[in-house]
PDB file of C-alpha atoms in Angstrom:
ATOM      1  CA  MET A   1      -0.014   0.020   0.032  1.00 46.00           C
ATOM      2  CA  ALA A   2       2.898   2.415   0.661  1.00 53.00           C
ATOM      3  CA  THR A   3       4.147   2.126  -2.836  1.00 52.00           C
ATOM      4  CA  ARG A   4       0.688   2.666  -4.283  1.00 50.00           C
ATOM      5  CA  SER A   5       0.105   5.721  -2.069  1.00 49.00           C
ATOM      6  CA  CYS A   6       3.247   7.343  -3.434  1.00 57.00           C
ATOM      7  CA  ALA A   7       2.799   6.313  -7.054  1.00 54.00           C
ATOM      8  CA  ASP A   8      -0.876   6.897  -7.702  1.00 57.00           C
ATOM      9  CA  SER A   9      -2.416  10.324  -7.649  1.00 57.00           C
ATOM     10  CA  ARG A  10      -5.981   8.999  -7.174  1.00 54.00           C
ATOM     11  CA  PRO A  11      -7.306   9.224  -3.633  1.00 58.00           C
ATOM     12  CA  TRP A  12      -7.258   5.844  -1.864  1.00 56.00           C
ATOM     13  CA  ARG A  13     -10.719   4.501  -1.138  1.00 61.00           C
ATOM     14  CA  PRO A  14     -11.631   1.004   0.193  1.00 62.00           C
ATOM     15  CA  VAL A  15     -13.420  -1.134  -2.354  1.00 63.00           C
ATOM     16  CA  GLN A  16     -15.747  -3.979  -1.375  1.00 68.00           C
ATOM     17  CA  PRO A  17     -14.784  -7.496  -2.649  1.00 68.00           C
ATOM     18  CA  GLY A  18     -16.616  -8.230  -5.890  1.00 68.00           C
ATOM     19  CA  SER A  19     -17.170  -4.572  -6.692  1.00 68.00           C
ATOM     20  CA  ASP A  20     -17.339  -3.412 -10.285  1.00 66.00           C
ATOM     21  CA  HIS A  21     -15.195  -0.375  -9.450  1.00 60.00           C
ATOM     22  CA  LEU A  22     -11.783  -1.980  -9.165  1.00 55.00           C
ATOM     23  CA  PHE A  23      -8.972   0.320 -10.326  1.00 54.00           C
ATOM     24  CA  PHE A  24      -6.567  -2.566 -11.202  1.00 54.00           C
ATOM     25  CA  ALA A  25      -8.931  -5.205 -12.572  1.00 59.00           C
ATOM     26  CA  ALA A  26      -7.575  -6.869 -15.719  1.00 57.00           C
ATOM     27  CA  THR A  27      -9.073  -5.283 -18.805  1.00 61.00           C
ATOM     28  CA  GLY A  28      -8.561  -5.690 -22.557  1.00 63.00           C
ATOM     29  CA  PRO A  29      -6.050  -3.952 -24.679  1.00 63.00           C
ATOM     30  CA  SER A  30      -5.985  -0.139 -24.568  1.00 80.00           C
ATOM     31  CA  ASP A  31      -4.428   2.527 -26.674  1.00 85.00           C
ATOM     32  CA  GLU A  32      -3.960   4.706 -23.556  1.00 92.00           C
ATOM     33  CA  ALA A  33      -2.215   2.363 -21.182  1.00 94.00           C
ATOM     34  CA  VAL A  34      -0.234  -0.952 -21.229  1.00 94.00           C
ATOM     35  CA  CYS A  35       0.423  -2.906 -18.015  1.00 93.00           C
ATOM     36  CA  PHE A  36       3.118  -5.536 -17.601  1.00 94.00           C
ATOM     37  CA  SER A  37       3.808  -8.011 -14.775  1.00 94.00           C
ATOM     38  CA  VAL A  38       7.431  -7.922 -13.505  1.00 96.00           C
ATOM     39  CA  VAL A  39       8.604 -11.462 -12.824  1.00 95.00           C
ATOM     40  CA  GLU A  40      11.996 -12.296 -11.356  1.00 93.00           C
ATOM     41  CA  LEU A  41      13.450 -14.828 -13.813  1.00 90.00           C
ATOM     42  CA  GLU A  42      15.426 -16.873 -11.295  1.00 90.00           C
ATOM     43  CA  SER A  43      12.539 -17.488  -8.839  1.00 92.00           C
ATOM     44  CA  GLN A  44       9.626 -16.957 -11.234  1.00 95.00           C
ATOM     45  CA  GLU A  45       7.955 -14.882  -8.506  1.00 95.00           C
ATOM     46  CA  LEU A  46       5.833 -11.820  -9.169  1.00 96.00           C
ATOM     47  CA  ALA A  47       8.109  -8.886  -8.372  1.00 96.00           C
ATOM     48  CA  GLY A  48       5.727  -6.060  -9.241  1.00 95.00           C
ATOM     49  CA  GLU A  49       4.191  -4.195 -12.118  1.00 95.00           C
ATOM     50  CA  ALA A  50       5.279  -1.823 -14.850  1.00 96.00           C
ATOM     51  CA  LEU A  51       3.333   0.280 -17.191  1.00 96.00           C
ATOM     52  CA  LEU A  52       3.179   2.878 -19.944  1.00 97.00           C
ATOM     53  CA  TRP A  53       0.230   5.167 -19.251  1.00 96.00           C
ATOM     54  CA  GLY A  54      -1.162   8.375 -20.713  1.00 96.00           C
ATOM     55  CA  ILE A  55      -0.116   7.162 -24.071  1.00 97.00           C
ATOM     56  CA  ASP A  56      -0.636  10.030 -26.541  1.00 97.00           C
ATOM     57  CA  THR A  57      -0.627   8.558 -30.050  1.00 95.00           C
ATOM     58  CA  HIS A  58      -0.831  12.006 -31.681  1.00 97.00           C
ATOM     59  CA  ASN A  59       2.258  13.442 -29.977  1.00 98.00           C
ATOM     60  CA  ARG A  60       3.830   9.939 -29.525  1.00 98.00           C
ATOM     61  CA  THR A  61       4.502  10.304 -25.845  1.00 98.00           C
ATOM     62  CA  ALA A  62       3.838   8.276 -22.743  1.00 98.00           C
ATOM     63  CA  HIS A  63       4.556   8.101 -19.020  1.00 98.00           C
ATOM     64  CA  THR A  64       6.322   5.209 -17.372  1.00 97.00           C
ATOM     65  CA  GLY A  65       5.661   3.679 -13.997  1.00 95.00           C
ATOM     66  CA  ILE A  66       7.161   0.887 -11.925  1.00 96.00           C
ATOM     67  CA  ALA A  67       6.027  -0.596  -8.621  1.00 95.00           C
ATOM     68  CA  LEU A  68       8.167  -3.403  -7.098  1.00 95.00           C
ATOM     69  CA  ARG A  69       7.289  -5.379  -4.035  1.00 96.00           C
ATOM     70  CA  PRO A  70       9.640  -4.582  -1.115  1.00 95.00           C
ATOM     71  CA  ALA A  71      11.433  -7.916  -1.245  1.00 95.00           C
ATOM     72  CA  PHE A  72      12.489  -7.256  -4.834  1.00 95.00           C
ATOM     73  CA  ARG A  73      13.852  -3.770  -4.444  1.00 94.00           C
ATOM     74  CA  GLY A  74      17.636  -3.097  -4.603  1.00 91.00           C
ATOM     75  CA  ARG A  75      18.329  -5.970  -7.061  1.00 91.00           C
ATOM     76  CA  GLY A  76      18.652  -3.899 -10.253  1.00 90.00           C
ATOM     77  CA  LEU A  77      15.260  -4.894 -11.550  1.00 95.00           C
ATOM     78  CA  SER A  78      14.215  -1.249 -12.085  1.00 96.00           C
ATOM     79  CA  VAL A  79      16.947  -0.764 -14.649  1.00 96.00           C
ATOM     80  CA  ASP A  80      15.913  -3.953 -16.520  1.00 96.00           C
ATOM     81  CA  VAL A  81      12.265  -2.967 -16.378  1.00 97.00           C
ATOM     82  CA  LEU A  82      12.940   0.535 -17.665  1.00 98.00           C
ATOM     83  CA  HIS A  83      15.008  -0.873 -20.538  1.00 97.00           C
ATOM     84  CA  THR A  84      12.109  -3.138 -21.418  1.00 97.00           C
ATOM     85  CA  LEU A  85       9.596  -0.210 -21.250  1.00 98.00           C
ATOM     86  CA  CYS A  86      11.830   1.840 -23.540  1.00 98.00           C
ATOM     87  CA  GLU A  87      12.140  -1.075 -25.989  1.00 97.00           C
ATOM     88  CA  TYR A  88       8.376  -1.459 -26.033  1.00 97.00           C
ATOM     89  CA  GLY A  89       7.627   2.242 -26.177  1.00 97.00           C
ATOM     90  CA  PHE A  90      10.222   3.250 -28.797  1.00 98.00           C
ATOM     91  CA  ALA A  91      10.674   0.153 -30.911  1.00 97.00           C
ATOM     92  CA  VAL A  92       7.186  -1.384 -30.767  1.00 96.00           C
ATOM     93  CA  ARG A  93       4.858   1.600 -30.284  1.00 96.00           C
ATOM     94  CA  GLY A  94       7.006   4.134 -32.177  1.00 97.00           C
ATOM     95  CA  LEU A  95       6.871   6.714 -29.411  1.00 98.00           C
ATOM     96  CA  GLN A  96       9.027   9.901 -29.539  1.00 98.00           C
ATOM     97  CA  CYS A  97       9.308  10.572 -25.808  1.00 98.00           C
ATOM     98  CA  LEU A  98       8.894   8.682 -22.501  1.00 98.00           C
ATOM     99  CA  GLN A  99       8.518  10.560 -19.201  1.00 98.00           C
ATOM    100  CA  ILE A 100       8.911   9.577 -15.571  1.00 98.00           C
ATOM    101  CA  GLU A 101       7.459  11.458 -12.634  1.00 97.00           C
ATOM    102  CA  THR A 102       8.670  10.385  -9.256  1.00 97.00           C
ATOM    103  CA  LEU A 103       9.141  11.918  -5.824  1.00 97.00           C
ATOM    104  CA  THR A 104      12.401  13.794  -5.501  1.00 97.00           C
ATOM    105  CA  ASP A 105      13.407  11.603  -2.565  1.00 97.00           C
ATOM    106  CA  ASN A 106      12.993   8.419  -4.624  1.00 96.00           C
ATOM    107  CA  THR A 107      16.708   7.956  -5.067  1.00 96.00           C
ATOM    108  CA  PRO A 108      16.542   4.379  -6.401  1.00 95.00           C
ATOM    109  CA  MET A 109      14.193   5.395  -9.231  1.00 97.00           C
ATOM    110  CA  LEU A 110      16.169   8.493 -10.055  1.00 97.00           C
ATOM    111  CA  SER A 111      19.333   6.399 -10.203  1.00 97.00           C
ATOM    112  CA  ALA A 112      17.726   3.661 -12.362  1.00 97.00           C
ATOM    113  CA  ALA A 113      16.284   6.187 -14.774  1.00 98.00           C
ATOM    114  CA  THR A 114      19.591   7.983 -15.125  1.00 97.00           C
ATOM    115  CA  ARG A 115      21.389   4.635 -15.793  1.00 97.00           C
ATOM    116  CA  VAL A 116      18.947   3.964 -18.636  1.00 97.00           C
ATOM    117  CA  GLY A 117      19.486   7.418 -20.156  1.00 97.00           C
ATOM    118  CA  PHE A 118      16.657   9.558 -18.793  1.00 98.00           C
ATOM    119  CA  THR A 119      17.440  13.231 -18.238  1.00 98.00           C
ATOM    120  CA  ARG A 120      16.100  15.183 -15.374  1.00 98.00           C
ATOM    121  CA  GLU A 121      13.978  17.952 -16.981  1.00 98.00           C
ATOM    122  CA  GLY A 122      12.591  19.735 -13.904  1.00 98.00           C
ATOM    123  CA  THR A 123      10.840  19.700 -10.566  1.00 98.00           C
ATOM    124  CA  LEU A 124       7.140  20.118  -9.853  1.00 98.00           C
ATOM    125  CA  ARG A 125       7.254  21.874  -6.524  1.00 98.00           C
ATOM    126  CA  LEU A 126       4.916  20.482  -3.792  1.00 97.00           C
ATOM    127  CA  SER A 127       2.801  18.814  -6.495  1.00 96.00           C
ATOM    128  CA  ALA A 128       2.191  15.416  -4.865  1.00 95.00           C
ATOM    129  CA  TRP A 129       0.003  14.808  -1.774  1.00 93.00           C
ATOM    130  CA  VAL A 130       1.747  11.938   0.066  1.00 92.00           C
ATOM    131  CA  TYR A 131       0.924  10.764   3.547  1.00 90.00           C
ATOM    132  CA  GLY A 132      -0.749  14.006   4.622  1.00 91.00           C
ATOM    133  CA  ALA A 133       1.820  16.441   3.192  1.00 95.00           C
ATOM    134  CA  TYR A 134       2.886  17.893  -0.140  1.00 97.00           C
ATOM    135  CA  ALA A 135       6.084  16.707  -1.764  1.00 97.00           C
ATOM    136  CA  ASP A 136       8.185  17.639  -4.819  1.00 97.00           C
ATOM    137  CA  GLU A 137       8.159  15.502  -7.957  1.00 97.00           C
ATOM    138  CA  ALA A 138      11.069  15.153 -10.368  1.00 98.00           C
ATOM    139  CA  ILE A 139      10.287  15.025 -14.085  1.00 98.00           C
ATOM    140  CA  LEU A 140      12.623  12.958 -16.245  1.00 98.00           C
ATOM    141  CA  GLY A 141      12.436  12.370 -20.007  1.00 98.00           C
ATOM    142  CA  LEU A 142      13.988  10.263 -22.685  1.00 98.00           C
ATOM    143  CA  LEU A 143      13.727  10.870 -26.445  1.00 98.00           C
ATOM    144  CA  ALA A 144      13.771   8.126 -28.984  1.00 98.00           C
ATOM    145  CA  ASN A 145      16.991   9.489 -30.576  1.00 98.00           C
ATOM    146  CA  GLU A 146      18.715   9.511 -27.257  1.00 97.00           C
ATOM    147  CA  TRP A 147      17.817   5.951 -26.406  1.00 96.00           C
ATOM    148  CA  THR A 148      20.416   3.227 -26.795  1.00 93.00           C
ATOM    149  CA  PRO A 149      18.833  -0.296 -27.099  1.00 92.00           C
ATOM    150  CA  ARG A 150      20.399  -3.111 -25.136  1.00 87.00           C
ATOM    151  CA  ARG A 151      22.312  -5.694 -27.109  1.00 80.00           C
TER     152      ARG A 151
END
């Protein structure tokens, strides 16, 4: 829940089991968002989720997001996942720009994004409501012509 609270801008509301209003229910293909399961290859365990969201087919842009379960953090999975999202976004979907928004104190994500080639483009001051207080968000971007595919 802590990861979701920091990563999702929608207010958290309890949902009754069996409700038709589930945010994360499996749905069919969408032009606006693509969700992936992150699985650790060695153990075959579900490590988290990754997604491209806010896909704008006219401007060829999208936002990226990663949420890893606590037991899988610090293993370098974020770098692998970002590489995969870039491959999908640039090579498969033909996007021009990918963007990451993360809290400015999310050092692991900032480090992973930088290792993949993202550039910090700015800060949205006090733009995220997290645990009862406002926090700054860092904006990072990567253009298709700056991206280096993995070999």
